[in-house]
């Protein structure tokens, strides 16, 4: 699933292609908006909010989308062949005189009043890459339920917005705690560093084509996706297990030597591709 840095990059590409230009094509391919037409309206801006995208259009309208696991927005110069997937996976098309933005497999697509954006994203906590970032509030949100496992608290977008499964595993590794450690049991000095560390990781990667948390070329992540290969620090075999209530399968990676705290007794030797939602 795209995480906050990837959504930020998508918003920037959409903004560069659409903002300030009049729409000459508007094609919604979902039954709910079959008759909606934005042709003739100017796109004002495209703004990311956590993992959500807000495309604001002249006339007080906002196109709200969320990529979840498989969704994507692709930008094409007019006249070029579209390569984002088969035509039946297209959910919306927005075009101007120069470029066309095509939304593929978008599981969330809503056309709402700009004044009502809070109904779509108002539940989100401080955005790690947004102007509303507030580290003190983010930490207070995380610690509000001290018994909750750290990994689950980090994924809850109501606490802070932008962290997905990859950053969850990497942050827990850098904090030296397993994702199953109750967030209230995280030592105070490490808890105090958490918001700034999370922001640092996402900011460092929002301009990068390949995400890296290690700074090592060819070894981009400390633990995510590495089971059962050795930990980059101590060479212990990295473990993986699903975390959550069973309704959402999230492969979670950790090093049993570098990270302290509880962990599942049964861990898979390596992960298969899983679907996640948040």
mmCIF file of N, CA and C in Angstrom, residues 145-262:
data_model
loop_
_atom_site.group_PDB
_atom_site.id
_atom_site.type_symbol
_atom_site.label_atom_id
_atom_site.label_comp_id
_atom_site.label_asym_id
_atom_site.label_seq_id
_atom_site.Cartn_x
_atom_site.Cartn_y
_atom_site.Cartn_z
ATOM 1 N N UNK A 145 -3.827 5.376 24.526
ATOM 2 C CA UNK A 145 -4.216 3.994 24.818
ATOM 3 C C UNK A 145 -2.934 3.214 25.081
ATOM 4 N N UNK A 146 -2.390 3.293 26.296
ATOM 5 C CA UNK A 146 -1.056 2.736 26.570
ATOM 6 C C UNK A 146 -0.951 1.234 26.418
ATOM 7 N N UNK A 147 -2.067 0.519 26.478
ATOM 8 C CA UNK A 147 -2.018 -0.936 26.350
ATOM 9 C C UNK A 147 -1.990 -1.394 24.896
ATOM 10 N N UNK A 148 -2.214 -0.484 23.985
ATOM 11 C CA UNK A 148 -2.290 -0.874 22.575
ATOM 12 C C UNK A 148 -0.903 -1.199 22.042
ATOM 13 N N UNK A 149 -0.747 -2.254 21.226
ATOM 14 C CA UNK A 149 0.559 -2.566 20.643
ATOM 15 C C UNK A 149 1.088 -1.398 19.815
ATOM 16 N N UNK A 150 2.378 -1.160 19.914
ATOM 17 C CA UNK A 150 3.007 -0.026 19.242
ATOM 18 C C UNK A 150 2.729 -0.024 17.737
ATOM 19 N N UNK A 151 2.857 -1.188 17.099
ATOM 20 C CA UNK A 151 2.641 -1.250 15.653
ATOM 21 C C UNK A 151 1.238 -0.851 15.253
ATOM 22 N N UNK A 152 0.239 -1.294 16.020
ATOM 23 C CA UNK A 152 -1.146 -0.944 15.715
ATOM 24 C C UNK A 152 -1.399 0.546 15.935
ATOM 25 N N UNK A 153 -0.794 1.110 16.989
ATOM 26 C CA UNK A 153 -0.971 2.533 17.267
ATOM 27 C C UNK A 153 -0.373 3.379 16.151
ATOM 28 N N UNK A 154 0.764 2.962 15.604
ATOM 29 C CA UNK A 154 1.404 3.716 14.530
ATOM 30 C C UNK A 154 0.582 3.678 13.249
ATOM 31 N N UNK A 155 -0.111 2.585 13.006
ATOM 32 C CA UNK A 155 -0.911 2.470 11.794
ATOM 33 C C UNK A 155 -2.245 3.193 11.880
ATOM 34 N N UNK A 156 -2.676 3.520 13.072
ATOM 35 C CA UNK A 156 -3.961 4.192 13.246
ATOM 36 C C UNK A 156 -3.831 5.636 12.776
ATOM 37 N N UNK A 157 -4.449 5.947 11.645
ATOM 38 C CA UNK A 157 -4.307 7.274 11.052
ATOM 39 C C UNK A 157 -4.944 8.371 11.890
ATOM 40 N N UNK A 158 -5.736 8.000 12.891
ATOM 41 C CA UNK A 158 -6.296 8.987 13.802
ATOM 42 C C UNK A 158 -5.242 9.514 14.769
ATOM 43 N N UNK A 159 -4.168 8.747 14.953
ATOM 44 C CA UNK A 159 -3.080 9.190 15.830
ATOM 45 C C UNK A 159 -2.128 10.130 15.110
ATOM 46 N N UNK A 160 -1.636 9.696 13.979
ATOM 47 C CA UNK A 160 -0.808 10.515 13.102
ATOM 48 C C UNK A 160 -0.957 9.929 11.712
ATOM 49 N N UNK A 161 -0.944 10.792 10.714
ATOM 50 C CA UNK A 161 -1.322 10.370 9.365
ATOM 51 C C UNK A 161 -0.101 10.226 8.463
ATOM 52 N N UNK A 162 -0.025 9.077 7.798
ATOM 53 C CA UNK A 162 1.017 8.876 6.799
ATOM 54 C C UNK A 162 1.814 7.598 6.940
ATOM 55 N N UNK A 163 1.746 6.942 8.091
ATOM 56 C CA UNK A 163 2.526 5.731 8.306
ATOM 57 C C UNK A 163 1.757 4.514 7.823
ATOM 58 N N UNK A 164 2.435 3.672 7.048
ATOM 59 C CA UNK A 164 1.880 2.408 6.601
ATOM 60 C C UNK A 164 2.704 1.262 7.130
ATOM 61 N N UNK A 165 2.510 0.097 6.558
ATOM 62 C CA UNK A 165 3.111 -1.112 7.103
ATOM 63 C C UNK A 165 4.639 -1.111 7.040
ATOM 64 N N UNK A 166 5.187 -0.505 5.983
ATOM 65 C CA UNK A 166 6.649 -0.479 5.861
ATOM 66 C C UNK A 166 7.250 0.395 6.954
ATOM 67 N N UNK A 167 6.754 1.628 7.059
ATOM 68 C CA UNK A 167 7.316 2.522 8.074
ATOM 69 C C UNK A 167 7.031 2.027 9.479
ATOM 70 N N UNK A 168 5.921 1.332 9.675
ATOM 71 C CA UNK A 168 5.646 0.767 10.991
ATOM 72 C C UNK A 168 6.777 -0.155 11.416
ATOM 73 N N UNK A 169 7.119 -1.104 10.551
ATOM 74 C CA UNK A 169 8.171 -2.060 10.883
ATOM 75 C C UNK A 169 9.518 -1.378 11.046
ATOM 76 N N UNK A 170 9.829 -0.428 10.162
ATOM 77 C CA UNK A 170 11.126 0.241 10.227
ATOM 78 C C UNK A 170 11.244 1.126 11.464
ATOM 79 N N UNK A 171 10.182 1.833 11.814
ATOM 80 C CA UNK A 171 10.206 2.677 13.006
ATOM 81 C C UNK A 171 10.391 1.849 14.275
ATOM 82 N N UNK A 172 9.671 0.747 14.342
ATOM 83 C CA UNK A 172 9.817 -0.115 15.522
ATOM 84 C C UNK A 172 11.246 -0.639 15.641
ATOM 85 N N UNK A 173 11.852 -0.965 14.514
ATOM 86 C CA UNK A 173 13.249 -1.420 14.552
ATOM 87 C C UNK A 173 14.150 -0.303 15.065
ATOM 88 N N UNK A 174 14.007 0.890 14.518
ATOM 89 C CA UNK A 174 14.866 2.000 14.918
ATOM 90 C C UNK A 174 14.656 2.393 16.374
ATOM 91 N N UNK A 175 13.462 2.123 16.906
ATOM 92 C CA UNK A 175 13.182 2.405 18.315
ATOM 93 C C UNK A 175 13.619 1.268 19.232
ATOM 94 N N UNK A 176 14.011 0.136 18.636
ATOM 95 C CA UNK A 176 14.461 -1.000 19.430
ATOM 96 C C UNK A 176 13.348 -1.714 20.163
ATOM 97 N N UNK A 177 12.138 -1.628 19.634
ATOM 98 C CA UNK A 177 10.972 -2.239 20.283
ATOM 99 C C UNK A 177 10.219 -3.090 19.276
ATOM 100 N N UNK A 178 9.689 -4.221 19.722
ATOM 101 C CA UNK A 178 8.874 -5.029 18.818
ATOM 102 C C UNK A 178 7.543 -4.318 18.580
ATOM 103 N N UNK A 179 6.897 -4.568 17.440
ATOM 104 C CA UNK A 179 5.601 -3.934 17.169
ATOM 105 C C UNK A 179 4.498 -4.360 18.126
ATOM 106 N N UNK A 180 4.742 -5.398 18.922
ATOM 107 C CA UNK A 180 3.731 -5.878 19.872
ATOM 108 C C UNK A 180 3.933 -5.312 21.277
ATOM 109 N N UNK A 181 4.970 -4.522 21.476
ATOM 110 C CA UNK A 181 5.186 -3.893 22.771
ATOM 111 C C UNK A 181 4.063 -2.891 23.036
ATOM 112 N N UNK A 182 3.406 -2.939 24.198
ATOM 113 C CA UNK A 182 2.402 -1.914 24.497
ATOM 114 C C UNK A 182 3.034 -0.532 24.390
ATOM 115 N N UNK A 183 2.359 0.361 23.709
ATOM 116 C CA UNK A 183 2.960 1.662 23.451
ATOM 117 C C UNK A 183 3.311 2.383 24.744
ATOM 118 N N UNK A 184 2.552 2.124 25.799
ATOM 119 C CA UNK A 184 2.851 2.751 27.078
ATOM 120 C C UNK A 184 4.103 2.208 27.737
ATOM 121 N N UNK A 185 4.585 1.043 27.275
ATOM 122 C CA UNK A 185 5.797 0.448 27.833
ATOM 123 C C UNK A 185 7.056 0.910 27.116
ATOM 124 N N UNK A 186 6.894 1.684 26.062
ATOM 125 C CA UNK A 186 8.058 2.213 25.358
ATOM 126 C C UNK A 186 8.764 3.195 26.287
ATOM 127 N N UNK A 187 10.077 3.018 26.524
ATOM 128 C CA UNK A 187 10.790 3.947 27.417
ATOM 129 C C UNK A 187 10.560 5.392 27.021
ATOM 130 N N UNK A 188 10.449 6.256 28.007
ATOM 131 C CA UNK A 188 10.058 7.649 27.779
ATOM 132 C C UNK A 188 10.996 8.371 26.812
ATOM 133 N N UNK A 189 12.300 8.083 26.902
ATOM 134 C CA UNK A 189 13.235 8.775 26.019
ATOM 135 C C UNK A 189 13.023 8.374 24.566
ATOM 136 N N UNK A 190 12.690 7.099 24.336
ATOM 137 C CA UNK A 190 12.442 6.656 22.964
ATOM 138 C C UNK A 190 11.081 7.149 22.466
ATOM 139 N N UNK A 191 10.098 7.162 23.338
ATOM 140 C CA UNK A 191 8.785 7.677 22.945
ATOM 141 C C UNK A 191 8.887 9.146 22.537
ATOM 142 N N UNK A 192 9.695 9.912 23.251
ATOM 143 C CA UNK A 192 9.835 11.333 22.949
ATOM 144 C C UNK A 192 10.445 11.555 21.569
ATOM 145 N N UNK A 193 11.272 10.598 21.119
ATOM 146 C CA UNK A 193 11.938 10.728 19.821
ATOM 147 C C UNK A 193 11.060 10.256 18.659
ATOM 148 N N UNK A 194 10.007 9.511 18.967
ATOM 149 C CA UNK A 194 9.225 8.843 17.918
ATOM 150 C C UNK A 194 8.662 9.813 16.880
ATOM 151 N N UNK A 195 7.932 10.868 17.263
ATOM 152 C CA UNK A 195 7.356 11.739 16.226
ATOM 153 C C UNK A 195 8.401 12.339 15.297
ATOM 154 N N UNK A 196 9.503 12.830 15.853
ATOM 155 C CA UNK A 196 10.539 13.447 15.023
ATOM 156 C C UNK A 196 11.193 12.415 14.114
ATOM 157 N N UNK A 197 11.376 11.198 14.604
ATOM 158 C CA UNK A 197 11.969 10.146 13.790
ATOM 159 C C UNK A 197 11.058 9.766 12.635
ATOM 160 N N UNK A 198 9.776 9.648 12.928
ATOM 161 C CA UNK A 198 8.819 9.311 11.868
ATOM 162 C C UNK A 198 8.810 10.394 10.793
ATOM 163 N N UNK A 199 8.787 11.640 11.215
ATOM 164 C CA UNK A 199 8.777 12.750 10.253
ATOM 165 C C UNK A 199 10.061 12.755 9.428
ATOM 166 N N UNK A 200 11.179 12.520 10.067
ATOM 167 C CA UNK A 200 12.474 12.503 9.373
ATOM 168 C C UNK A 200 12.493 11.453 8.270
ATOM 169 N N UNK A 201 11.966 10.267 8.563
ATOM 170 C CA UNK A 201 11.970 9.189 7.571
ATOM 171 C C UNK A 201 11.099 9.547 6.363
ATOM 172 N N UNK A 202 9.893 10.043 6.617
ATOM 173 C CA UNK A 202 9.010 10.362 5.498
ATOM 174 C C UNK A 202 9.524 11.555 4.704
ATOM 175 N N UNK A 203 10.055 12.565 5.384
ATOM 176 C CA UNK A 203 10.583 13.723 4.666
ATOM 177 C C UNK A 203 11.781 13.340 3.812
ATOM 178 N N UNK A 204 12.627 12.461 4.315
ATOM 179 C CA UNK A 204 13.810 12.053 3.566
ATOM 180 C C UNK A 204 13.439 11.287 2.304
ATOM 181 N N UNK A 205 12.270 10.653 2.313
ATOM 182 C CA UNK A 205 11.897 9.790 1.190
ATOM 183 C C UNK A 205 10.885 10.399 0.231
ATOM 184 N N UNK A 206 10.323 11.541 0.561
ATOM 185 C CA UNK A 206 9.287 12.073 -0.312
ATOM 186 C C UNK A 206 9.834 12.533 -1.665
ATOM 187 N N UNK A 207 11.144 12.745 -1.764
ATOM 188 C CA UNK A 207 11.747 13.140 -3.038
ATOM 189 C C UNK A 207 12.458 11.978 -3.719
ATOM 190 N N UNK A 208 12.486 10.818 -3.081
ATOM 191 C CA UNK A 208 13.265 9.692 -3.607
ATOM 192 C C UNK A 208 12.399 8.744 -4.432
ATOM 193 N N UNK A 209 12.932 8.237 -5.546
ATOM 194 C CA UNK A 209 12.192 7.232 -6.312
ATOM 195 C C UNK A 209 12.174 5.873 -5.622
ATOM 196 N N UNK A 210 13.196 5.586 -4.816
ATOM 197 C CA UNK A 210 13.277 4.331 -4.072
ATOM 198 C C UNK A 210 13.376 4.660 -2.591
ATOM 199 N N UNK A 211 12.453 4.130 -1.813
ATOM 200 C CA UNK A 211 12.417 4.419 -0.381
ATOM 201 C C UNK A 211 13.603 3.772 0.321
ATOM 202 N N UNK A 212 14.216 4.512 1.244
ATOM 203 C CA UNK A 212 15.339 3.983 2.018
ATOM 204 C C UNK A 212 15.271 4.493 3.446
ATOM 205 N N UNK A 213 15.492 3.596 4.389
ATOM 206 C CA UNK A 213 15.574 3.998 5.795
ATOM 207 C C UNK A 213 16.973 3.755 6.358
ATOM 208 N N UNK A 214 17.838 3.139 5.564
ATOM 209 C CA UNK A 214 19.165 2.743 6.037
ATOM 210 C C UNK A 214 20.274 3.651 5.546
ATOM 211 N N UNK A 215 20.077 4.283 4.394
ATOM 212 C CA UNK A 215 21.149 5.044 3.764
ATOM 213 C C UNK A 215 22.151 4.173 3.043
ATOM 214 N N UNK A 216 21.830 2.878 2.899
ATOM 215 C CA UNK A 216 22.746 1.945 2.229
ATOM 216 C C UNK A 216 22.174 1.560 0.862
ATOM 217 N N UNK A 217 22.929 1.784 -0.169
ATOM 218 C CA UNK A 217 22.477 1.426 -1.505
ATOM 219 C C UNK A 217 22.399 -0.095 -1.635
ATOM 220 N N UNK A 218 21.270 -0.568 -2.125
ATOM 221 C CA UNK A 218 21.077 -2.010 -2.288
ATOM 222 C C UNK A 218 20.554 -2.697 -1.044
ATOM 223 N N UNK A 219 20.588 -2.005 0.080
ATOM 224 C CA UNK A 219 20.027 -2.505 1.340
ATOM 225 C C UNK A 219 19.171 -1.380 1.918
ATOM 226 N N UNK A 220 18.028 -1.173 1.289
ATOM 227 C CA UNK A 220 17.250 0.041 1.540
ATOM 228 C C UNK A 220 16.481 0.027 2.847
ATOM 229 N N UNK A 221 16.074 -1.164 3.322
ATOM 230 C CA UNK A 221 15.258 -1.248 4.533
ATOM 231 C C UNK A 221 15.935 -2.154 5.556
ATOM 232 N N UNK A 222 15.752 -1.820 6.828
ATOM 233 C CA UNK A 222 16.386 -2.607 7.884
ATOM 234 C C UNK A 222 15.747 -3.983 8.043
ATOM 235 N N UNK A 223 14.418 -4.038 8.113
ATOM 236 C CA UNK A 223 13.768 -5.324 8.366
ATOM 237 C C UNK A 223 12.627 -5.641 7.404
ATOM 238 N N UNK A 224 11.911 -4.635 6.924
ATOM 239 C CA UNK A 224 10.718 -4.927 6.117
ATOM 240 C C UNK A 224 11.094 -5.694 4.852
ATOM 241 N N UNK A 225 10.428 -6.835 4.673
ATOM 242 C CA UNK A 225 10.653 -7.668 3.499
ATOM 243 C C UNK A 225 11.920 -8.492 3.544
ATOM 244 N N UNK A 226 12.632 -8.495 4.657
ATOM 245 C CA UNK A 226 13.933 -9.163 4.711
ATOM 246 C C UNK A 226 13.886 -10.571 5.296
ATOM 247 N N UNK A 227 12.788 -11.007 5.885
ATOM 248 C CA UNK A 227 12.749 -12.361 6.455
ATOM 249 C C UNK A 227 12.933 -13.400 5.343
ATOM 250 N N UNK A 228 13.733 -14.442 5.587
ATOM 251 C CA UNK A 228 14.503 -14.745 6.809
ATOM 252 C C UNK A 228 15.967 -14.332 6.710
ATOM 253 N N UNK A 229 16.259 -13.320 5.919
ATOM 254 C CA UNK A 229 17.646 -12.878 5.773
ATOM 255 C C UNK A 229 18.162 -12.264 7.073
ATOM 256 N N UNK A 230 19.465 -12.116 7.209
ATOM 257 C CA UNK A 230 20.021 -11.609 8.468
ATOM 258 C C UNK A 230 19.775 -10.125 8.669
ATOM 259 N N UNK A 231 19.615 -9.760 9.915
ATOM 260 C CA UNK A 231 19.490 -8.357 10.311
ATOM 261 C C UNK A 231 20.743 -7.606 9.876
ATOM 262 N N UNK A 232 20.575 -6.406 9.384
ATOM 263 C CA UNK A 232 21.717 -5.619 8.915
ATOM 264 C C UNK A 232 22.622 -5.186 10.062
ATOM 265 N N UNK A 233 22.127 -5.218 11.284
ATOM 266 C CA UNK A 233 22.943 -4.813 12.427
ATOM 267 C C UNK A 233 23.616 -5.989 13.122
ATOM 268 N N UNK A 234 22.828 -7.021 13.438
ATOM 269 C CA UNK A 234 23.371 -8.096 14.288
ATOM 270 C C UNK A 234 23.453 -9.439 13.595
ATOM 271 N N UNK A 235 22.896 -9.536 12.380
ATOM 272 C CA UNK A 235 22.928 -10.754 11.559
ATOM 273 C C UNK A 235 22.023 -11.877 12.052
ATOM 274 N N UNK A 236 21.171 -11.578 13.041
ATOM 275 C CA UNK A 236 20.139 -12.539 13.431
ATOM 276 C C UNK A 236 19.082 -12.600 12.334
ATOM 277 N N UNK A 237 18.483 -13.766 12.129
ATOM 278 C CA UNK A 237 17.455 -13.911 11.104
ATOM 279 C C UNK A 237 16.244 -13.038 11.419
ATOM 280 N N UNK A 238 15.845 -12.218 10.457
ATOM 281 C CA UNK A 238 14.669 -11.371 10.620
ATOM 282 C C UNK A 238 13.417 -12.238 10.619
ATOM 283 N N UNK A 239 12.468 -11.922 11.475
ATOM 284 C CA UNK A 239 11.218 -12.676 11.594
ATOM 285 C C UNK A 239 10.064 -11.898 10.964
ATOM 286 N N UNK A 240 8.989 -12.617 10.672
ATOM 287 C CA UNK A 240 7.788 -11.973 10.142
ATOM 288 C C UNK A 240 6.564 -12.693 10.667
ATOM 289 N N UNK A 241 5.526 -11.934 10.995
ATOM 290 C CA UNK A 241 4.243 -12.485 11.432
ATOM 291 C C UNK A 241 3.175 -11.440 11.148
ATOM 292 N N UNK A 242 1.940 -11.874 11.045
ATOM 293 C CA UNK A 242 0.849 -10.933 10.842
ATOM 294 C C UNK A 242 0.506 -10.247 12.159
ATOM 295 N N UNK A 243 0.164 -8.968 12.068
ATOM 296 C CA UNK A 243 -0.273 -8.215 13.244
ATOM 297 C C UNK A 243 -1.639 -7.628 12.975
ATOM 298 N N UNK A 244 -2.509 -7.683 13.965
ATOM 299 C CA UNK A 244 -3.846 -7.130 13.820
ATOM 300 C C UNK A 244 -4.880 -8.064 14.399
ATOM 301 N N UNK A 245 -6.133 -7.738 14.134
ATOM 302 C CA UNK A 245 -7.229 -8.508 14.707
ATOM 303 C C UNK A 245 -7.693 -9.652 13.808
ATOM 304 N N UNK A 246 -7.004 -9.880 12.721
ATOM 305 C CA UNK A 246 -7.383 -10.946 11.799
ATOM 306 C C UNK A 246 -8.169 -10.463 10.606
ATOM 307 N N UNK A 247 -8.822 -9.293 10.725
ATOM 308 C CA UNK A 247 -9.596 -8.761 9.609
ATOM 309 C C UNK A 247 -8.702 -8.063 8.595
ATOM 310 N N UNK A 248 -7.508 -7.653 9.040
ATOM 311 C CA UNK A 248 -6.552 -6.986 8.170
ATOM 312 C C UNK A 248 -5.204 -7.669 8.325
ATOM 313 N N UNK A 249 -4.762 -8.308 7.298
ATOM 314 C CA UNK A 249 -3.505 -9.038 7.368
ATOM 315 C C UNK A 249 -2.355 -8.096 7.029
ATOM 316 N N UNK A 250 -1.491 -7.876 8.005
ATOM 317 C CA UNK A 250 -0.366 -6.985 7.807
ATOM 318 C C UNK A 250 0.914 -7.720 8.186
ATOM 319 N N UNK A 251 1.709 -8.151 7.215
ATOM 320 C CA UNK A 251 2.975 -8.802 7.557
ATOM 321 C C UNK A 251 3.884 -7.808 8.273
ATOM 322 N N UNK A 252 4.355 -8.200 9.425
ATOM 323 C CA UNK A 252 5.129 -7.320 10.289
ATOM 324 C C UNK A 252 6.496 -7.947 10.541
ATOM 325 N N UNK A 253 7.539 -7.176 10.338
ATOM 326 C CA UNK A 253 8.910 -7.689 10.401
ATOM 327 C C UNK A 253 9.637 -7.115 11.605
ATOM 328 N N UNK A 254 10.498 -7.919 12.195
ATOM 329 C CA UNK A 254 11.289 -7.438 13.327
ATOM 330 C C UNK A 254 12.511 -8.325 13.518
ATOM 331 N N UNK A 255 13.478 -7.786 14.224
ATOM 332 C CA UNK A 255 14.668 -8.546 14.595
ATOM 333 C C UNK A 255 14.523 -8.953 16.054
ATOM 334 N N UNK A 256 14.518 -10.260 16.359
ATOM 335 C CA UNK A 256 14.310 -10.697 17.744
ATOM 336 C C UNK A 256 15.467 -10.352 18.674
ATOM 337 N N UNK A 257 16.602 -9.955 18.103
ATOM 338 C CA UNK A 257 17.745 -9.603 18.934
ATOM 339 C C UNK A 257 17.827 -8.092 19.176
ATOM 340 N N UNK A 258 17.589 -7.311 18.156
ATOM 341 C CA UNK A 258 17.719 -5.857 18.275
ATOM 342 C C UNK A 258 16.490 -5.199 18.893
ATOM 343 N N UNK A 259 15.360 -5.883 18.861
ATOM 344 C CA UNK A 259 14.114 -5.281 19.351
ATOM 345 C C UNK A 259 13.599 -6.056 20.554
ATOM 346 N N UNK A 260 13.299 -5.337 21.622
ATOM 347 C CA UNK A 260 12.809 -5.967 22.839
ATOM 348 C C UNK A 260 11.302 -5.829 22.939
ATOM 349 N N UNK A 261 10.689 -6.780 23.650
ATOM 350 C CA UNK A 261 9.249 -6.754 23.828
ATOM 351 C C UNK A 261 8.613 -8.045 23.370
ATOM 352 N N UNK A 262 7.314 -8.190 23.584
ATOM 353 C CA UNK A 262 6.616 -9.414 23.199
ATOM 354 C C UNK A 262 6.576 -9.578 21.683
#
